[in-house]
mmCIF file of C-alpha atoms and ligand atoms in Angstrom:
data_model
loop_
_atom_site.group_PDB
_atom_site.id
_atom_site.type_symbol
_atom_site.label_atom_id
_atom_site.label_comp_id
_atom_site.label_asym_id
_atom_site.label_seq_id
_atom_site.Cartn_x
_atom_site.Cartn_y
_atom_site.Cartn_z
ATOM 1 C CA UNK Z 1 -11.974 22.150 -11.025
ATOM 2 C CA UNK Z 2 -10.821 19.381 -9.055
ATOM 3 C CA UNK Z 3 -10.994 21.569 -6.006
ATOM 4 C CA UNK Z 4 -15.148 22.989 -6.972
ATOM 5 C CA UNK Z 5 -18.052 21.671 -6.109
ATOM 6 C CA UNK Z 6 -20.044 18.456 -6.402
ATOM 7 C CA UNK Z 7 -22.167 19.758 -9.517
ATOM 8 C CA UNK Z 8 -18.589 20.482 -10.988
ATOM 9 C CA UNK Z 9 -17.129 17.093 -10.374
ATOM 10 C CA UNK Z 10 -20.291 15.112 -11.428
ATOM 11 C CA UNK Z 11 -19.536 17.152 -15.084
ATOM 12 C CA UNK Z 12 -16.603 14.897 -15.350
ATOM 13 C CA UNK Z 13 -17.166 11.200 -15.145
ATOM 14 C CA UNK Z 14 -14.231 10.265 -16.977
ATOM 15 C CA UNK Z 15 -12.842 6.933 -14.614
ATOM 16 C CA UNK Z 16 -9.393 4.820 -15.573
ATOM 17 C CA UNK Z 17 -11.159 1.645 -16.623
ATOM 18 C CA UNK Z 18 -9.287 -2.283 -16.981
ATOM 19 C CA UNK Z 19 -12.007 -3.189 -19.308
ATOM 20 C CA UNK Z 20 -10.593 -6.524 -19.371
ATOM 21 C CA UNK Z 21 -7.230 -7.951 -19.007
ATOM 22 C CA UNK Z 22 -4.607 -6.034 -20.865
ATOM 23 C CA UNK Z 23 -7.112 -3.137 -21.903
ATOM 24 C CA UNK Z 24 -7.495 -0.262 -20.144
ATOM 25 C CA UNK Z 25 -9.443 3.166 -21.576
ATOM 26 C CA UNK Z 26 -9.553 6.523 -19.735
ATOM 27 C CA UNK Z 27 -13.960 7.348 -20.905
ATOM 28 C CA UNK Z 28 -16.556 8.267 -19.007
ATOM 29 C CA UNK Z 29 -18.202 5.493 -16.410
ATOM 30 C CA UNK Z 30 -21.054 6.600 -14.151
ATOM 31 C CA UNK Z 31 -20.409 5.399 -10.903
ATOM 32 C CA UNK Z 32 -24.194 5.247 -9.020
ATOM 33 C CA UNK Z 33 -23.417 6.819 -5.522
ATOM 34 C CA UNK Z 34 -25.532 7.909 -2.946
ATOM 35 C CA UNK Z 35 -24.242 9.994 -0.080
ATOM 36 C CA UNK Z 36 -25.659 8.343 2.718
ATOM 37 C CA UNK Z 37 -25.481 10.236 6.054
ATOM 38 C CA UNK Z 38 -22.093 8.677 7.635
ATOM 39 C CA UNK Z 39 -20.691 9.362 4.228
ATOM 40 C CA UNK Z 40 -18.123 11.536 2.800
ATOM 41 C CA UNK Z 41 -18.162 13.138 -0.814
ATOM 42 C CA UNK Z 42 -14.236 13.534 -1.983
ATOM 43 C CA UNK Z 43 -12.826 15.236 -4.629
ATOM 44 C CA UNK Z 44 -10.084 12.340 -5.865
ATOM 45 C CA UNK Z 45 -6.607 14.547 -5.401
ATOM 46 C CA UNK Z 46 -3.717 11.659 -5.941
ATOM 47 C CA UNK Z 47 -3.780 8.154 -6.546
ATOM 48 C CA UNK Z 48 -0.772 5.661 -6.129
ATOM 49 C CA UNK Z 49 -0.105 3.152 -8.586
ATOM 50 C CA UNK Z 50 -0.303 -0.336 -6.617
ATOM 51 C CA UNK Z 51 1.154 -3.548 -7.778
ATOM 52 C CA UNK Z 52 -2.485 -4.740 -7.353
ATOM 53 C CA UNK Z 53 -3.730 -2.057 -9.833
ATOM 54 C CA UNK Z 54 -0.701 -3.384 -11.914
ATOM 55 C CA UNK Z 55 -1.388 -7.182 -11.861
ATOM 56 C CA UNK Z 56 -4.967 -7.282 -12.829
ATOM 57 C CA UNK Z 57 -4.106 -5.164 -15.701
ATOM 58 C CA UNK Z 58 -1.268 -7.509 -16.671
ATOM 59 C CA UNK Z 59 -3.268 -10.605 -15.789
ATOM 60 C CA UNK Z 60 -6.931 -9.965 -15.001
ATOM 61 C CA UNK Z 61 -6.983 -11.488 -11.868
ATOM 62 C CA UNK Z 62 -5.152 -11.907 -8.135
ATOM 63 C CA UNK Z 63 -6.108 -15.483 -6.265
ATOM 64 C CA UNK Z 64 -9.780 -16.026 -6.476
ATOM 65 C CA UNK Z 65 -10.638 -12.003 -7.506
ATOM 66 C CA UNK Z 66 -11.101 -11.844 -11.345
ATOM 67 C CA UNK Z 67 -11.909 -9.376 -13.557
ATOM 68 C CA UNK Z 68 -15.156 -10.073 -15.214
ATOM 69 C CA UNK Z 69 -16.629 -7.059 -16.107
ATOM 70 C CA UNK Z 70 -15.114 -3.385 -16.919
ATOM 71 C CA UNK Z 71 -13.687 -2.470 -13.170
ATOM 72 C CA UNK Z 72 -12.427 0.815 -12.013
ATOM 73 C CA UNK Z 73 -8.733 0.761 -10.755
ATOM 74 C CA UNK Z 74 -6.979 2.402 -7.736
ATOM 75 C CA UNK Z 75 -6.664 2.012 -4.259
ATOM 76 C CA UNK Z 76 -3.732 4.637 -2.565
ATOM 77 C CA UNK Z 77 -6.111 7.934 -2.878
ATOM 78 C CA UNK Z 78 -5.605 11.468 -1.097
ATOM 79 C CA UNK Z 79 -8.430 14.396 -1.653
ATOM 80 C CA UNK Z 80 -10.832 17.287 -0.566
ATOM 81 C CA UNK Z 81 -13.850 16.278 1.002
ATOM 82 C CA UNK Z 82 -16.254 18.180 -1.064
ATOM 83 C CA UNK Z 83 -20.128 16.910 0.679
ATOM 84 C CA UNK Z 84 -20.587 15.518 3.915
ATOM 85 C CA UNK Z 85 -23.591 13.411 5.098
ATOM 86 C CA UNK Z 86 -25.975 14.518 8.177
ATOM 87 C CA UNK Z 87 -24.443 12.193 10.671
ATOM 88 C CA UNK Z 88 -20.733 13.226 10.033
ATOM 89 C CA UNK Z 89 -19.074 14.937 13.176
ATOM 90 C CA UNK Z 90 -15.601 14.660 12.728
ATOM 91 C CA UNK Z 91 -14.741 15.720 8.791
ATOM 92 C CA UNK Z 92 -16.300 18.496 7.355
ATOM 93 C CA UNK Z 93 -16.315 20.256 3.576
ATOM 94 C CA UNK Z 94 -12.503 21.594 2.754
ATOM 95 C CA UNK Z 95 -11.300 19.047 4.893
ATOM 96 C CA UNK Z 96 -7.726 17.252 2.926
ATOM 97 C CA UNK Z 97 -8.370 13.539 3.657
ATOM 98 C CA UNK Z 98 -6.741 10.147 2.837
ATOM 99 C CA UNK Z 99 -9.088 6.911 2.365
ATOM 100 C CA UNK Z 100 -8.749 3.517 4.116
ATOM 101 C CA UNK Z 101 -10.303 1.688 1.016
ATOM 102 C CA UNK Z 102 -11.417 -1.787 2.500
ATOM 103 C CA UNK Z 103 -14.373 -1.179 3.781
ATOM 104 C CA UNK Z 104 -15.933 -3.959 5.979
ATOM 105 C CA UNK Z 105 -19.141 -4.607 7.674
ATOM 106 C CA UNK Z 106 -19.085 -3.523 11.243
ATOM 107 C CA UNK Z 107 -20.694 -6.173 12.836
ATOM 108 C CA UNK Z 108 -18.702 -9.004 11.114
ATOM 109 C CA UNK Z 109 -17.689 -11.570 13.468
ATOM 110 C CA UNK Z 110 -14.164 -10.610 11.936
ATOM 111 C CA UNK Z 111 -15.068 -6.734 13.343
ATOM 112 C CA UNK Z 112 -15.922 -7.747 16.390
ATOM 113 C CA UNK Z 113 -12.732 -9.135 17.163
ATOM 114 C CA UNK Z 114 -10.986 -5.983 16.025
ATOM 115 C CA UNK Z 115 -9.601 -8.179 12.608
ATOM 116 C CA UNK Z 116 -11.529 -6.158 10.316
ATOM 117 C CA UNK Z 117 -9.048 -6.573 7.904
ATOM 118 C CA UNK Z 118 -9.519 -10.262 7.808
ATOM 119 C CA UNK Z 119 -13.698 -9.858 7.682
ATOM 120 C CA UNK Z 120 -14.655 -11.756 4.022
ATOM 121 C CA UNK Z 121 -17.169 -9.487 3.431
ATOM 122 C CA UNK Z 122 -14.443 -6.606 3.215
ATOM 123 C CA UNK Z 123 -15.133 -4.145 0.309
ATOM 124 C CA UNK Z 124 -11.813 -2.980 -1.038
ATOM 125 C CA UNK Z 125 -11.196 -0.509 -3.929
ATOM 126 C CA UNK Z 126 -10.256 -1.864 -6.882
ATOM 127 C CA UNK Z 127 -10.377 -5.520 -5.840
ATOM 128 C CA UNK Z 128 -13.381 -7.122 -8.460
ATOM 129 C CA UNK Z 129 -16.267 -6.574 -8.373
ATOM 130 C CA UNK Z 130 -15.673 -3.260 -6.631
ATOM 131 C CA UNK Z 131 -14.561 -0.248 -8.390
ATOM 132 C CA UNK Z 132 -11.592 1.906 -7.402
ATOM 133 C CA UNK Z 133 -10.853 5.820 -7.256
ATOM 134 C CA UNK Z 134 -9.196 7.128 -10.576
ATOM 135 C CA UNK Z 135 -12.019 9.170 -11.223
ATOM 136 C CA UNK Z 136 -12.635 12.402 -10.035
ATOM 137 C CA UNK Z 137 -14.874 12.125 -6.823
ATOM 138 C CA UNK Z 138 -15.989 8.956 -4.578
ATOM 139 C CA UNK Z 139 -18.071 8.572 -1.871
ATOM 140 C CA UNK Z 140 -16.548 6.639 1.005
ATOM 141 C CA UNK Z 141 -17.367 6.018 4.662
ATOM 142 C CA UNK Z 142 -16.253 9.197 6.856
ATOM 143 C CA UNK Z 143 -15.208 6.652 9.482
ATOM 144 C CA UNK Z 144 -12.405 5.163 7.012
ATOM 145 C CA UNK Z 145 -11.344 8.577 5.861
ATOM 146 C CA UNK Z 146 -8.887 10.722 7.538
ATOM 147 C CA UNK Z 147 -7.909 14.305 7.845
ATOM 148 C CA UNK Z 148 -4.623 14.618 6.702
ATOM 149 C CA UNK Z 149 -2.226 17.099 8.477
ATOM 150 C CA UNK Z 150 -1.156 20.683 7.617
ATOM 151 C CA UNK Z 151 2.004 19.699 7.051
ATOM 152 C CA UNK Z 152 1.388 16.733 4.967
ATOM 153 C CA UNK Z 153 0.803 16.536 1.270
ATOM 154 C CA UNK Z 154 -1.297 15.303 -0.857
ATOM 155 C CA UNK Z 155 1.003 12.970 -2.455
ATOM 156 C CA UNK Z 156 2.531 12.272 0.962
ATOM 157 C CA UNK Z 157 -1.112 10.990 2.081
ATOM 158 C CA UNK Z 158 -1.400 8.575 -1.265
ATOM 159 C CA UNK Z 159 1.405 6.948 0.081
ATOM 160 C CA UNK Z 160 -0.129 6.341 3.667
ATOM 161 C CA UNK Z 161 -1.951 2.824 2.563
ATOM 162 C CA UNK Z 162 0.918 1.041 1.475
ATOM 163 C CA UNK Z 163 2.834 2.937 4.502
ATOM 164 C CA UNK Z 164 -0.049 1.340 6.433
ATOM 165 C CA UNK Z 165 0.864 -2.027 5.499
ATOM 166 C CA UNK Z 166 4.558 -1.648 6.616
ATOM 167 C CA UNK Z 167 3.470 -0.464 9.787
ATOM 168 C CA UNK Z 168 1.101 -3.092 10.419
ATOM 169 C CA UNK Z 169 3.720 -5.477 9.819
ATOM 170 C CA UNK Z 170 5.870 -3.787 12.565
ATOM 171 C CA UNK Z 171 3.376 -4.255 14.846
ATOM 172 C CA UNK Z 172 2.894 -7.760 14.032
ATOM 173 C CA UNK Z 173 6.816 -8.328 15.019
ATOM 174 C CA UNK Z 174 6.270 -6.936 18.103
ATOM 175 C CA UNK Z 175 9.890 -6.270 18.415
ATOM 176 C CA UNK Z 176 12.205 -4.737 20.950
ATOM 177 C CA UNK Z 177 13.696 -1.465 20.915
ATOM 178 C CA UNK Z 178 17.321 -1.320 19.301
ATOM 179 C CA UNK Z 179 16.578 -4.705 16.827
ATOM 180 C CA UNK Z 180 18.299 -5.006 13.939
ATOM 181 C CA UNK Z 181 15.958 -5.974 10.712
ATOM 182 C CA UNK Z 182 16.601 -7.561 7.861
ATOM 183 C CA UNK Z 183 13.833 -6.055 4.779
ATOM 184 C CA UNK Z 184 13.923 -8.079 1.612
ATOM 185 C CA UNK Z 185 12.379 -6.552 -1.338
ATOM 186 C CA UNK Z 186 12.842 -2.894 -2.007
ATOM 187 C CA UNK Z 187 9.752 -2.207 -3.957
ATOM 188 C CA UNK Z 188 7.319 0.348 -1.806
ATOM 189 C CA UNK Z 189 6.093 -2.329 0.382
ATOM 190 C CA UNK Z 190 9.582 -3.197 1.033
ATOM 191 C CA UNK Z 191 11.015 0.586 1.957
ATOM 192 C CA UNK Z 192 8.216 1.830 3.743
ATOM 193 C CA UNK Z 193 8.358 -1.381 5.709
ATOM 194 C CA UNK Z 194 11.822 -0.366 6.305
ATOM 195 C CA UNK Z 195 10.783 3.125 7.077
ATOM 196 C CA UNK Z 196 8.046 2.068 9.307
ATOM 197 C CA UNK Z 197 10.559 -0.094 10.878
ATOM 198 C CA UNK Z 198 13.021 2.616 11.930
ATOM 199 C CA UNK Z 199 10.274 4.681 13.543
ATOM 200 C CA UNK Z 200 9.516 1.959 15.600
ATOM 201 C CA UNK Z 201 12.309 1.571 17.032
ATOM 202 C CA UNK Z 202 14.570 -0.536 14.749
ATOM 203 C CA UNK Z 203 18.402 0.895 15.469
ATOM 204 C CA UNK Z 204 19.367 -0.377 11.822
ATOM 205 C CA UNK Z 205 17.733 -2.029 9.103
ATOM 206 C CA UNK Z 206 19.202 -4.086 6.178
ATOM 207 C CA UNK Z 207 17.446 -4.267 2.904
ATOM 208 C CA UNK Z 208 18.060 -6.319 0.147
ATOM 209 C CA UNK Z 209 16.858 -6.311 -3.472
ATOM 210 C CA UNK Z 210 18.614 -6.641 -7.085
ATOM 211 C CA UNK Z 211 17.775 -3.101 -8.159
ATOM 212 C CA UNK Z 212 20.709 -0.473 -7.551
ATOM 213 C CA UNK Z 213 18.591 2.206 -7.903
ATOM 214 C CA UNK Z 214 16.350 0.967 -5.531
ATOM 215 C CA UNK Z 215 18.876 0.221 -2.846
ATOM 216 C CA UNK Z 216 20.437 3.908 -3.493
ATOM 217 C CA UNK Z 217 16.971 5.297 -2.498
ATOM 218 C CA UNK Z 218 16.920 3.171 0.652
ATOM 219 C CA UNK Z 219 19.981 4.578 2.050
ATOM 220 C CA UNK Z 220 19.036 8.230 2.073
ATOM 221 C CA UNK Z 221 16.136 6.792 4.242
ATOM 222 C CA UNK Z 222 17.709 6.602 7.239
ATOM 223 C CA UNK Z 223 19.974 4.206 9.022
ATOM 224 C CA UNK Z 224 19.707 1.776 6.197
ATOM 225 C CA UNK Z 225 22.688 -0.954 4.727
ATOM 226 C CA UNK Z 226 21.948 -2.343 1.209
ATOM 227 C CA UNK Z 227 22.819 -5.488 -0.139
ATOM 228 C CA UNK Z 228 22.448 -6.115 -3.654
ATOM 229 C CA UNK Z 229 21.772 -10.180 -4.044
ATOM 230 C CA UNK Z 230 22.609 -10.223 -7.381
ATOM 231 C CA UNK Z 231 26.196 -9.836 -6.549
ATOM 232 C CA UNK Z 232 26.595 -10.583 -2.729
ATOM 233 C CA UNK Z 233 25.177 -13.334 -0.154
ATOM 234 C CA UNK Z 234 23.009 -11.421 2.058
ATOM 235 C CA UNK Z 235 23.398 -14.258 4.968
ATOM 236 C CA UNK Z 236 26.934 -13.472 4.655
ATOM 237 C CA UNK Z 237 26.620 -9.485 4.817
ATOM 238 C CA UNK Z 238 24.044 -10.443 7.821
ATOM 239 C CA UNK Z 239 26.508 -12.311 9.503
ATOM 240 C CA UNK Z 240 28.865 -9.818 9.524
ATOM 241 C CA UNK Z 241 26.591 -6.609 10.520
ATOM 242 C CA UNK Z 242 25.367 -8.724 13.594
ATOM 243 C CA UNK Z 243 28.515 -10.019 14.692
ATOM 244 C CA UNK Z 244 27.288 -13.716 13.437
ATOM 245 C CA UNK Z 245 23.885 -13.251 15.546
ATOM 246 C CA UNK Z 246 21.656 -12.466 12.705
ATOM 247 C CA UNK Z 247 18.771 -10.129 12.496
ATOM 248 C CA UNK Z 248 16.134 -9.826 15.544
ATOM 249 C CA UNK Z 249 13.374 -9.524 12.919
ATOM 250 C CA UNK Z 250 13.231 -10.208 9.091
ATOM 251 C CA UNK Z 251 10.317 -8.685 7.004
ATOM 252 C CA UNK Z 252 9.913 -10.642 3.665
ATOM 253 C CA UNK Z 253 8.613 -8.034 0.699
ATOM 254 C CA UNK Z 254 9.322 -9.500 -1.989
ATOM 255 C CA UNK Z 255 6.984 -12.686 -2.609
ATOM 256 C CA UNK Z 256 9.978 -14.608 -4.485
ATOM 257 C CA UNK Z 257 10.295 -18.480 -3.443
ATOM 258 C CA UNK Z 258 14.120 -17.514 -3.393
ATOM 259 C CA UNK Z 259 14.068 -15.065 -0.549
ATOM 260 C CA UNK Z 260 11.131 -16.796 1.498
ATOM 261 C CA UNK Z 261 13.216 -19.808 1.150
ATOM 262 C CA UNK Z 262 15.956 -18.728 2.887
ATOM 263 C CA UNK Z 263 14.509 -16.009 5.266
ATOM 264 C CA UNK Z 264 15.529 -18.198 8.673
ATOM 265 C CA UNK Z 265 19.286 -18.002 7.043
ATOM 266 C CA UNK Z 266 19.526 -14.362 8.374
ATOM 267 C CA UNK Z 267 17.519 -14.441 11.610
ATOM 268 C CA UNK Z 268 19.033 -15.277 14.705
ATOM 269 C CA UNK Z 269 17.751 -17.527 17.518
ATOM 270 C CA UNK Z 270 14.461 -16.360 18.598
ATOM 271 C CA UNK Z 271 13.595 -13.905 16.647
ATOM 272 C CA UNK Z 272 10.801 -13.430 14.076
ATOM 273 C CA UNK Z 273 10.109 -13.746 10.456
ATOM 274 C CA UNK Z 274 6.977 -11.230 8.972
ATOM 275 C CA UNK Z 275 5.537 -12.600 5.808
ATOM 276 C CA UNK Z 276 4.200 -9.203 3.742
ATOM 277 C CA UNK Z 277 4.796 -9.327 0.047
ATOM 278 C CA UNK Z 278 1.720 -11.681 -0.999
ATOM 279 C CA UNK Z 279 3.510 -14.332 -3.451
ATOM 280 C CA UNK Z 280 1.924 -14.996 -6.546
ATOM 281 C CA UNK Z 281 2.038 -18.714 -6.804
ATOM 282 C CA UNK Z 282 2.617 -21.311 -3.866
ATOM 283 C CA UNK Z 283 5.387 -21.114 -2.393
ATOM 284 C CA UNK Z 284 6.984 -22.994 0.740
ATOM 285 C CA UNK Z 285 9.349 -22.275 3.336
ATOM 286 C CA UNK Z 286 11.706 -24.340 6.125
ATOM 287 C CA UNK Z 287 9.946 -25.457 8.579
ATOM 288 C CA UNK Z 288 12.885 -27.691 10.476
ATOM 289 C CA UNK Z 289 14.996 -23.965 10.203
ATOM 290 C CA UNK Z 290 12.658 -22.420 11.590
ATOM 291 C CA UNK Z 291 12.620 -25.193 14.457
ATOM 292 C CA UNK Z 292 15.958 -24.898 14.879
ATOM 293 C CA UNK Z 293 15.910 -21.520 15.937
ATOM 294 C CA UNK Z 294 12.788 -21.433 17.403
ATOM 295 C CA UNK Z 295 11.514 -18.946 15.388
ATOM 296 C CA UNK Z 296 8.208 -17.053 15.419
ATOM 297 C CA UNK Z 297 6.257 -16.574 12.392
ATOM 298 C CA UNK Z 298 3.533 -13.913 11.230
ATOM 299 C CA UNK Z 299 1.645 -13.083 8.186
ATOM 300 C CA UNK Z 300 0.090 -9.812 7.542
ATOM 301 C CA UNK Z 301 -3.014 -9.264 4.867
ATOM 302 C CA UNK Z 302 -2.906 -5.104 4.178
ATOM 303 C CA UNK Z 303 -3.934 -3.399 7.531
ATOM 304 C CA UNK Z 304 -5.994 -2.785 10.373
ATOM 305 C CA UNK Z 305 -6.263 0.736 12.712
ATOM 306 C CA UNK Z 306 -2.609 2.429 11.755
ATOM 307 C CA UNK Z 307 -3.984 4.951 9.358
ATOM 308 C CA UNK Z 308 -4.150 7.754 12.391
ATOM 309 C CA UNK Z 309 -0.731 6.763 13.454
ATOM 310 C CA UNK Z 310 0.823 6.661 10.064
ATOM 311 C CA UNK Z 311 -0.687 10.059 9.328
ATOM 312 C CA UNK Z 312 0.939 11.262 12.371
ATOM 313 C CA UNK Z 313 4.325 9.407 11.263
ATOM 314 C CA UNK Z 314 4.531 11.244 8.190
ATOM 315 C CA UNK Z 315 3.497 14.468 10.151
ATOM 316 C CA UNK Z 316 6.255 14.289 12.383
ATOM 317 C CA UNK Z 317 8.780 14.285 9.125
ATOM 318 C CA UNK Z 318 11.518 12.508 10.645
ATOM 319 C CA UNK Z 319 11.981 10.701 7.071
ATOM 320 C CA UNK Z 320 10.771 11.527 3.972
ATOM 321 C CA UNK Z 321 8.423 9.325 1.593
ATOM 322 C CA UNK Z 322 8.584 11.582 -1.062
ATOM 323 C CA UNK Z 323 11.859 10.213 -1.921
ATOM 324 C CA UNK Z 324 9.865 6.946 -3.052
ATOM 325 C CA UNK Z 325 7.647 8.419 -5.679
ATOM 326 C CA UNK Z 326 9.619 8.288 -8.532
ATOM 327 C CA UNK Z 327 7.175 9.424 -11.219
ATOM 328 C CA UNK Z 328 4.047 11.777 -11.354
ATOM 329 C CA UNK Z 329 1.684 11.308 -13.947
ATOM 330 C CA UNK Z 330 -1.530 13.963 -15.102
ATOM 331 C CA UNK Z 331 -4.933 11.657 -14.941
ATOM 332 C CA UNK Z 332 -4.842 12.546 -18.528
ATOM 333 C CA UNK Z 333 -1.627 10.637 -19.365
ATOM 334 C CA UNK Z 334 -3.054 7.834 -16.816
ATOM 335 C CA UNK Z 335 -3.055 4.893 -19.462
ATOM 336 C CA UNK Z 336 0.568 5.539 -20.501
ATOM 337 C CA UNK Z 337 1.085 5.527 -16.441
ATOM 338 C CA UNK Z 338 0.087 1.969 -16.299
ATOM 339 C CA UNK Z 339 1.623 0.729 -19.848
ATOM 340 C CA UNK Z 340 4.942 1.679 -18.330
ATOM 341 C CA UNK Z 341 4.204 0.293 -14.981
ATOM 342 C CA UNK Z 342 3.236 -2.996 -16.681
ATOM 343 C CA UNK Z 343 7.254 -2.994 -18.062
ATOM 344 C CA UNK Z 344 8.475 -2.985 -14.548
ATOM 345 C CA UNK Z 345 11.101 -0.387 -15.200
ATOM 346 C CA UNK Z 346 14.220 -0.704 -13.019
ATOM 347 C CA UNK Z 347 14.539 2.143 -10.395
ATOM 348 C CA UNK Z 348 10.805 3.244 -10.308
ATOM 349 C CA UNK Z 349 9.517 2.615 -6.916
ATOM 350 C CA UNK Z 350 6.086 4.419 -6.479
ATOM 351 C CA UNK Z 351 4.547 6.158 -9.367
ATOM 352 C CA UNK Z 352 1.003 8.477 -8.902
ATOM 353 C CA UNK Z 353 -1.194 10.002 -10.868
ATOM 354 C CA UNK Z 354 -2.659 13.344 -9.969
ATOM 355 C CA UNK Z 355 -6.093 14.850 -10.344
ATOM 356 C CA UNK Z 356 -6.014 17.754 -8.613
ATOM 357 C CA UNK Z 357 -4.598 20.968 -8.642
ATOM 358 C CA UNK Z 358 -0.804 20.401 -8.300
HETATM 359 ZN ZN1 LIG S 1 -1.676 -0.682 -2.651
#
């Protein structure tokens, strides 16, 4: 059924609900949606479970966004576009698509300047008040959704937005070809950063992270070292990878004041430091080390333009992402999903929930 027709899909309007913090119900929720004609009906295949999704669960709210009323959650979505509107050239009904799910408004001074990303009118799934995807169909801009290759699955394409964030970060470095990078965090911001890294043109990365499972994962990824900072000084390990140099580019995943603290520890002279894991409270990091070393710092906020190039990254299968989804769920079993993501269970890294036809 997930596969049939709009009348089909419109039977089912069951949606993953956070009704409020800490209470979540799988029921029906209508979703008004008109298809307007640069839209895209699409049969929700697989949807990855975010930290996001996670935290307002946990929480009820990120920053400024809270949960005030009953929200629908999900943001990392593959599917089958299932209704296309008049204007809509480039996607048409069968297509397999992946979503881009901030959606912002085109002629935002923010657009203009190609930040889109940054434009604070952006729309993004599952950020209140604007509902996510776990339900089974959503209608969504055909220019933010893209046809996924042959050769590229379903669950493969769930994984593209947080790949997309990794490989905006890389393109924030702007690094050289043959750098050494230091990733810290080895959640799935973390080792598709690491991933993204490699393609482009990092010649070995380093990851750290306190989870054993996690590092073993991020060695079959490619030319990857692990250091486990729970038992050994990463600047140390650093040190002695680079010769005493230190890493050309350091990519901090994790969010903990501990890491960001000491990210200019591992970098050498000149190089550059990429914020990416979004910390949850405050936190502050050395300015007169960073001095020292002259070092150039960037932030990233999710993405802007890489979904093309990451689809084409995964198409070219020179690693494997499927290694990082740890757990599949049914959208049946998708409030036991989240209970156990709210537990944080050692060694999971990416966990989905499918609605489709496996
Ligand atoms: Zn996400």
């Amino acid at each position: 059924m997930a596969h049939g027709s709009s009348h089909d899909l419109a039977a089912d309007t069951r949606a993953l609900v956070l009704e409020e913090k800490g209470r979540l119900s799988l029921r029906p929720f209508e979703v008004a949606e008109a298809l307007g004609p640069t839209d895209v009906r699409i049969a929700v295949h697989t949807v990855g479970i975010c930290g996001s999704d996670v935290h307002y669960y946990t929480h009820g709210a990120i920053g400024p966004f809270v949960v005030r009323e009953p929200m629908i959650l999900g943001h990392e979505a593959s599917g089958t576009v299932v209704e296309a509107g008049a204007n809509v050239r480039h996607l048409a009904v069968g297509d397999r698509v992946c979503m881009e799910p901030g959606i912002p408004v085109p002629t935002s001074r923010a657009s203009r300047l190609g930040l889109y990303n940054l434009d604070p009118e952006v729309r993004f799934w599952a950020t209140p008040p604007v509902h996510g995807v776990l339900r089974r169909s959503v209608v969504h801009p055909a220019d933010f959704t893209f046809r996924i290759p042959d050769n590229v699955s379903f669950a493969e394409a769930a994984m593209v937005e947080p790949f997309a964030v990794g490989v905006h970060a890389i393109n924030k470095a702007r690094c050289a070809a043959g750098h050494t990078a230091v990733i810290m965090g080895a959640g799935p911001i973390g080792l598709l950063t690491a991933v993204a890294a490699l393609a482009g043109g990092c010649a070995h990365a380093i990851v750290s992270d306190i989870d054993d499972t996690k590092l073993e994962i991020a060695g079959t990824l490619g030319r990857i070292s692990t250091v486990n900072v729970a038992k050994s000084d990463l600047a140390a390990e650093v040190s002695r990878i680079t010769g005493g140099w230190g890493a050309d580019v350091v990519y901090e995943c994790s969010g903990n004041e501990k890491a960001a603290s000491s990210v200019f520890e591992v970098l050498r002279p000149g190089g550059v430091c990429v914020f990416v894991g979004i910390p949850l409270e405050p936190i502050a990091y050395d300015v007169a080390a960073a001095q020292i070393k002259e070092a150039r710092v960037e932030h990233v906020f999710r993405y802007a333009h890489v979904f093309p190039n990451c689809l084409e990254m995964l198409s070219a299968k020179t690693f494997d992402v499927t290694r990082l989804i740890t757990r599949t769920f049914s959208f049946e079993e998708s409030v036991e999903a989240f209970e156990l993501a709210a537990r944080a269970p050692a060694g999971e890294v990416k966990m989905q929930i499918v609605l489709g036809n496996r």
